[in-house]
Amino acid sequence: MTIGIGLPVDDPAVLHDWAARADAGPFATLGLLDRLVWHNPEPLVTLAVLAGATARIRLQTEVLLAPLRATALLGSQVATLDRLCGGRFTLGLGIGGRDDDFAAADVDPRGRGARLDAQLRDLRSQWAGTTGVGPAPLRPRGPEILLGAFRPAASARVARHGDGLLCAAAPSWAEALLATVAREWVAAGREGMPRNVAQVNVARAAVGRRRRACLDAGVLRVHRRRGPDGGGPADRARRRRRRSAGLRGPGRRRAGLLPLGAGPRPARPARRPGALLRHSVGARH
């Protein structure tokens, strides 16, 4: 198993430092989220800058909101970034779920799943050189594509168009999601298995009782809200333990690390990614 790390979005001054330290350390991937009506840096521009500050580590969007973007321009930008970083780019895509992002982009959110399906077909065609839009990416089919998925239609999209799944689901229902994607993969006649990437939000926590409470508390509350039925008895009990412990941040051990808080703005990140890995609750590598 490899472990990637998310870039801090509330402190641009530390982006180069994080990227350089992660590139020199144990991490496999640098990830950056995408929102329009928020304070985060635009991911493709940011990762293009960081491509020149790194040599080994992979760069990844987690996830880029493709329906907000013009497809031909997106394909050109992605292919350019893929060439600039020497093929180290992974394109994580999703449909988005924030009405304010779509309003700001003057895009109708209705039908965004069908729009993403069409975009994926058009991107592959563009990268194959059939449209005349350049440049060409390093790989004939373009960079690796991971797709975010929660619903059945999105699971089928992974099998039809993607190279793998970018999963941000709670542990209580992630297993079922992974199994669904695997079935869709076989049904679509794909060879091998999809590459599964788990995304998890973490926060630094003090040792002792508070650390234990964090471990018992479960995943970040946004994942609970996204659950298909709000979670079972164990999930509700875990939320009660979190409230009784006075916790508002994340704390469940999983594979990937994103330095985010539970509030409207991210928690201030540790200055060194190595420190985040050592001190993140339950993190292993």
Short mmCIF file of C-alpha atoms in Angstrom, two decimals:
data_model
loop_
_atom_site.label_atom_id
_atom_site.label_comp_id
_atom_site.label_asym_id
_atom_site.label_seq_id
_atom_site.Cartn_x
_atom_site.Cartn_y
_atom_site.Cartn_z
CA MET A 1 0.00 0.00 0.00
CA THR A 2 1.18 3.52 -0.77
CA ILE A 3 0.12 6.68 1.03
CA GLY A 4 -0.47 10.07 -0.53
CA ILE A 5 -0.99 13.41 1.17
CA GLY A 6 -3.34 16.28 0.45
CA LEU A 7 -2.00 19.79 0.03
CA PRO A 8 -3.15 22.51 2.46
CA VAL A 9 -5.53 24.90 0.77
CA ASP A 10 -5.64 27.71 3.33
CA ASP A 11 -1.93 28.61 3.38
CA PRO A 12 -0.42 29.03 -0.11
CA ALA A 13 2.91 30.04 1.43
CA VAL A 14 3.61 26.45 2.49
CA LEU A 15 2.65 24.69 -0.76
CA HIS A 16 6.20 24.55 -2.12
CA ASP A 17 7.55 23.38 1.23
CA TRP A 18 4.95 20.62 1.51
CA ALA A 19 5.58 19.50 -2.06
CA ALA A 20 9.36 19.43 -1.67
CA ARG A 21 9.26 17.57 1.64
CA ALA A 22 6.68 15.07 0.40
CA ASP A 23 8.74 14.48 -2.74
CA ALA A 24 11.80 13.73 -0.62
CA GLY A 25 9.90 11.60 1.88
CA PRO A 26 7.68 8.54 2.04
CA PHE A 27 4.59 9.85 0.28
CA ALA A 28 3.50 8.57 -3.14
CA THR A 29 1.08 11.28 -4.24
CA LEU A 30 0.27 14.95 -3.75
CA GLY A 31 -3.46 15.60 -3.98
CA LEU A 32 -5.46 18.81 -4.32
CA LEU A 33 -9.21 19.32 -4.08
CA ASP A 34 -11.37 21.44 -6.37
CA ARG A 35 -14.01 23.98 -5.41
CA LEU A 36 -15.03 27.16 -7.18
CA VAL A 37 -16.85 29.10 -4.45
CA TRP A 38 -14.16 28.65 -1.81
CA HIS A 39 -10.64 29.87 -0.99
CA ASN A 40 -8.68 26.92 -2.43
CA PRO A 41 -6.18 27.46 -5.27
CA GLU A 42 -7.19 26.21 -8.71
CA PRO A 43 -5.82 22.65 -8.83
CA LEU A 44 -4.49 22.35 -12.39
CA VAL A 45 -2.58 25.63 -12.20
CA THR A 46 -1.22 24.79 -8.75
CA LEU A 47 -0.13 21.27 -9.68
CA ALA A 48 1.56 22.61 -12.83
CA VAL A 49 3.65 24.91 -10.64
CA LEU A 50 4.45 22.09 -8.21
CA ALA A 51 5.41 19.80 -11.09
CA GLY A 52 8.52 21.93 -11.48
CA ALA A 53 9.28 21.75 -7.76
CA THR A 54 9.12 17.94 -7.59
CA ALA A 55 10.77 15.05 -9.39
CA ARG A 56 9.38 11.77 -8.04
CA ILE A 57 5.99 12.14 -6.41
CA ARG A 58 2.76 11.79 -8.38
CA LEU A 59 0.32 14.70 -8.68
CA GLN A 60 -3.43 14.15 -8.44
CA THR A 61 -6.72 16.07 -8.39
CA GLU A 62 -9.12 14.85 -5.69
CA VAL A 63 -11.47 15.47 -7.41
CA LEU A 64 -11.62 17.94 -10.28
CA LEU A 65 -15.20 19.02 -11.01
CA ALA A 66 -15.26 18.30 -14.73
CA PRO A 67 -18.87 19.42 -15.44
CA LEU A 68 -17.89 23.00 -14.52
CA ARG A 69 -15.29 23.10 -17.31
CA ALA A 70 -15.28 23.25 -21.10
CA THR A 71 -14.20 19.80 -22.26
CA ALA A 72 -11.73 20.72 -25.02
CA LEU A 73 -9.94 23.25 -22.81
CA LEU A 74 -9.87 20.77 -19.92
CA GLY A 75 -8.35 18.12 -22.17
CA SER A 76 -5.66 20.53 -23.35
CA GLN A 77 -4.82 21.63 -19.81
CA VAL A 78 -4.63 18.06 -18.52
CA ALA A 79 -2.44 16.92 -21.41
CA THR A 80 -0.14 19.91 -20.86
CA LEU A 81 0.20 19.12 -17.15
CA ASP A 82 0.81 15.46 -17.95
CA ARG A 83 3.70 16.43 -20.23
CA LEU A 84 5.13 19.00 -17.82
CA CYS A 85 5.35 16.50 -14.97
CA GLY A 86 6.70 13.66 -17.09
CA GLY A 87 3.60 11.48 -16.84
CA ARG A 88 3.27 11.75 -13.05
CA PHE A 89 -0.28 13.14 -13.17
CA THR A 90 -3.43 11.28 -12.13
CA LEU A 91 -6.72 12.93 -13.06
CA GLY A 92 -9.31 12.47 -10.33
CA LEU A 93 -12.75 13.52 -11.57
CA GLY A 94 -16.18 13.91 -10.01
CA ILE A 95 -19.54 15.47 -10.79
CA GLY A 96 -19.60 17.91 -7.87
CA GLY A 97 -22.42 18.46 -5.43
CA ARG A 98 -22.42 22.15 -4.47
CA ASP A 99 -25.07 24.32 -6.06
CA ASP A 100 -23.03 27.49 -5.51
CA ASP A 101 -20.16 26.12 -7.62
CA PHE A 102 -22.51 25.43 -10.52
CA ALA A 103 -24.20 28.82 -10.17
CA ALA A 104 -20.85 30.61 -10.24
CA ALA A 105 -19.85 28.69 -13.39
CA ASP A 106 -23.26 29.32 -14.98
CA VAL A 107 -23.73 25.58 -15.45
CA ASP A 108 -26.99 23.73 -14.83
CA PRO A 109 -26.30 21.02 -12.22
CA ARG A 110 -29.10 18.88 -13.59
CA GLY A 111 -27.76 16.13 -15.81
CA ARG A 112 -24.19 16.58 -14.59
CA GLY A 113 -23.67 12.80 -14.49
CA ALA A 114 -24.58 12.45 -18.16
CA ARG A 115 -22.39 15.46 -18.92
CA LEU A 116 -19.41 13.81 -17.20
CA ASP A 117 -20.01 10.60 -19.18
CA ALA A 118 -19.90 12.60 -22.42
CA GLN A 119 -16.84 14.51 -21.27
CA LEU A 120 -14.95 11.30 -20.53
CA ARG A 121 -15.69 9.96 -24.01
CA ASP A 122 -14.66 13.26 -25.60
CA LEU A 123 -11.46 13.50 -23.54
CA ARG A 124 -10.35 10.05 -24.63
CA SER A 125 -11.11 10.94 -28.24
CA GLN A 126 -9.23 14.23 -27.99
CA TRP A 127 -6.18 12.60 -26.43
CA ALA A 128 -6.20 9.96 -29.18
CA GLY A 129 -5.69 12.78 -31.68
CA THR A 130 -9.03 12.59 -33.48
CA THR A 131 -10.19 16.17 -32.80
CA GLY A 132 -7.15 18.25 -33.72
CA VAL A 133 -6.99 19.78 -30.23
CA GLY A 134 -3.54 19.54 -28.66
CA PRO A 135 -1.20 18.88 -27.12
CA ALA A 136 -1.07 15.10 -26.96
CA PRO A 137 -0.52 13.58 -23.52
CA LEU A 138 2.39 11.25 -22.87
CA ARG A 139 0.16 8.16 -22.82
CA PRO A 140 -1.94 7.60 -25.95
CA ARG A 141 -5.14 7.32 -23.90
CA GLY A 142 -4.20 10.15 -21.60
CA PRO A 143 -3.24 10.10 -17.92
CA GLU A 144 -4.68 7.70 -15.38
CA ILE A 145 -8.27 8.61 -14.49
CA LEU A 146 -9.80 7.92 -11.08
CA LEU A 147 -13.47 8.65 -10.58
CA GLY A 148 -15.29 9.54 -7.40
CA ALA A 149 -18.36 7.38 -6.84
CA PHE A 150 -21.14 6.92 -4.31
CA ARG A 151 -24.17 5.92 -6.38
CA PRO A 152 -24.71 2.93 -8.72
CA ALA A 153 -24.51 5.10 -11.85
CA ALA A 154 -21.15 6.44 -10.71
CA SER A 155 -19.87 2.92 -10.00
CA ALA A 156 -20.76 1.92 -13.55
CA ARG A 157 -18.97 5.05 -14.80
CA VAL A 158 -15.76 3.88 -13.14
CA ALA A 159 -15.98 0.60 -15.03
CA ARG A 160 -16.82 2.20 -18.39
CA HIS A 161 -14.43 5.12 -18.44
CA GLY A 162 -12.00 5.06 -15.53
CA ASP A 163 -8.85 3.34 -14.38
CA GLY A 164 -10.02 3.14 -10.79
CA LEU A 165 -12.07 4.50 -7.91
CA LEU A 166 -11.34 7.43 -5.63
CA CYS A 167 -13.31 6.49 -2.52
CA ALA A 168 -14.15 8.91 0.28
CA ALA A 169 -16.77 6.68 1.89
CA ALA A 170 -17.10 5.87 5.56
CA PRO A 171 -15.70 2.44 6.54
CA SER A 172 -19.22 1.24 7.38
CA TRP A 173 -20.22 1.24 3.71
CA ALA A 174 -16.94 1.54 1.76
CA GLU A 175 -16.65 -2.25 1.46
CA ALA A 176 -20.01 -2.50 -0.31
CA LEU A 177 -19.03 0.34 -2.64
CA LEU A 178 -15.75 -1.34 -3.57
CA ALA A 179 -17.58 -4.62 -4.21
CA THR A 180 -20.10 -2.85 -6.47
CA VAL A 181 -17.33 -1.24 -8.51
CA ALA A 182 -15.57 -4.62 -8.84
CA ARG A 183 -18.78 -6.23 -10.15
CA GLU A 184 -19.34 -3.41 -12.63
CA TRP A 185 -15.73 -3.75 -13.75
CA VAL A 186 -16.20 -7.42 -14.60
CA ALA A 187 -19.58 -6.78 -16.22
CA ALA A 188 -18.00 -4.16 -18.48
CA GLY A 189 -15.47 -6.73 -19.68
CA ARG A 190 -12.49 -4.91 -18.20
CA GLU A 191 -9.32 -6.86 -17.51
CA GLY A 192 -7.63 -6.97 -14.12
CA MET A 193 -9.08 -4.90 -11.27
CA PRO A 194 -9.66 -1.18 -10.76
CA ARG A 195 -7.14 0.74 -8.72
CA ASN A 196 -8.83 1.78 -5.48
CA VAL A 197 -7.69 4.91 -3.68
CA ALA A 198 -9.15 5.76 -0.27
CA GLN A 199 -9.34 9.41 0.72
CA VAL A 200 -9.57 10.28 4.39
CA ASN A 201 -9.44 13.49 6.35
CA VAL A 202 -7.18 13.57 9.36
CA ALA A 203 -6.20 16.03 12.07
CA ARG A 204 -3.37 16.14 14.55
CA ALA A 205 -4.48 15.21 18.06
CA ALA A 206 -2.93 15.26 21.50
CA VAL A 207 -1.80 11.99 23.02
CA GLY A 208 -3.53 10.22 25.88
CA ARG A 209 -7.27 10.21 26.47
CA ARG A 210 -8.05 12.64 23.67
CA ARG A 211 -6.15 10.49 21.18
CA ARG A 212 -8.09 7.45 22.33
CA ALA A 213 -11.36 9.36 22.03
CA CYS A 214 -10.44 10.37 18.49
CA LEU A 215 -9.72 6.78 17.53
CA ASP A 216 -13.07 5.69 18.92
CA ALA A 217 -14.95 8.60 17.40
CA GLY A 218 -15.01 7.57 13.75
CA VAL A 219 -14.65 9.43 10.51
CA LEU A 220 -15.24 13.06 9.70
CA ARG A 221 -18.89 13.99 10.01
CA VAL A 222 -19.20 14.94 6.32
CA HIS A 223 -18.79 11.25 5.46
CA ARG A 224 -21.63 10.37 7.83
CA ARG A 225 -23.91 12.82 6.09
CA ARG A 226 -23.06 11.22 2.76
CA GLY A 227 -23.93 7.72 3.92
CA PRO A 228 -26.82 6.06 2.10
CA ASP A 229 -28.97 5.87 5.21
CA GLY A 230 -27.15 8.06 7.74
CA GLY A 231 -25.35 5.08 9.28
CA GLY A 232 -26.43 2.22 11.50
CA PRO A 233 -26.51 1.88 15.30
CA ALA A 234 -22.73 1.67 15.50
CA ASP A 235 -22.40 4.89 13.52
CA ARG A 236 -24.88 6.71 15.74
CA ALA A 237 -23.15 5.44 18.87
CA ARG A 238 -19.82 6.64 17.50
CA ARG A 239 -21.25 10.08 16.84
CA ARG A 240 -22.55 10.22 20.42
CA ARG A 241 -19.07 9.38 21.70
CA ARG A 242 -17.65 12.17 19.57
CA ARG A 243 -20.12 14.68 20.95
CA SER A 244 -19.54 13.58 24.53
CA ALA A 245 -15.79 13.94 24.00
CA GLY A 246 -16.29 17.43 22.61
CA LEU A 247 -14.69 16.52 19.30
CA ARG A 248 -15.33 18.31 16.04
CA GLY A 249 -12.40 17.18 13.93
CA PRO A 250 -11.66 13.93 12.11
CA GLY A 251 -9.82 10.98 13.49
CA ARG A 252 -10.35 7.61 11.85
CA ARG A 253 -7.36 5.70 10.57
CA ARG A 254 -7.51 5.04 6.85
CA ALA A 255 -5.10 5.07 3.89
CA GLY A 256 -4.88 8.55 2.39
CA LEU A 257 -4.27 11.77 4.31
CA LEU A 258 -5.90 15.15 3.69
CA PRO A 259 -5.13 18.01 6.11
CA LEU A 260 -8.70 19.23 6.53
CA GLY A 261 -10.80 20.28 9.49
CA ALA A 262 -14.50 19.73 9.95
CA GLY A 263 -15.49 23.40 9.96
CA PRO A 264 -16.08 25.75 7.03
CA ARG A 265 -12.32 26.33 6.75
CA PRO A 266 -9.61 23.69 7.01
CA ALA A 267 -7.67 23.32 10.20
CA ARG A 268 -4.24 24.94 9.99
CA PRO A 269 -1.93 22.21 8.71
CA ALA A 270 1.28 20.96 10.21
CA ARG A 271 4.21 22.67 8.52
CA ARG A 272 5.93 19.40 7.73
CA PRO A 273 4.12 16.53 6.01
CA GLY A 274 6.33 14.08 7.88
CA ALA A 275 5.01 15.45 11.15
CA LEU A 276 1.44 15.05 9.92
CA LEU A 277 2.07 11.41 9.07
CA ARG A 278 3.67 10.70 12.45
CA HIS A 279 1.03 12.48 14.50
CA SER A 280 -2.16 11.93 12.48
CA VAL A 281 -4.50 9.78 14.46
CA GLY A 282 -3.87 6.13 13.69
CA ALA A 283 -1.88 6.84 10.53
CA ARG A 284 0.29 4.02 9.24
CA HIS A 285 2.56 3.72 6.25
#
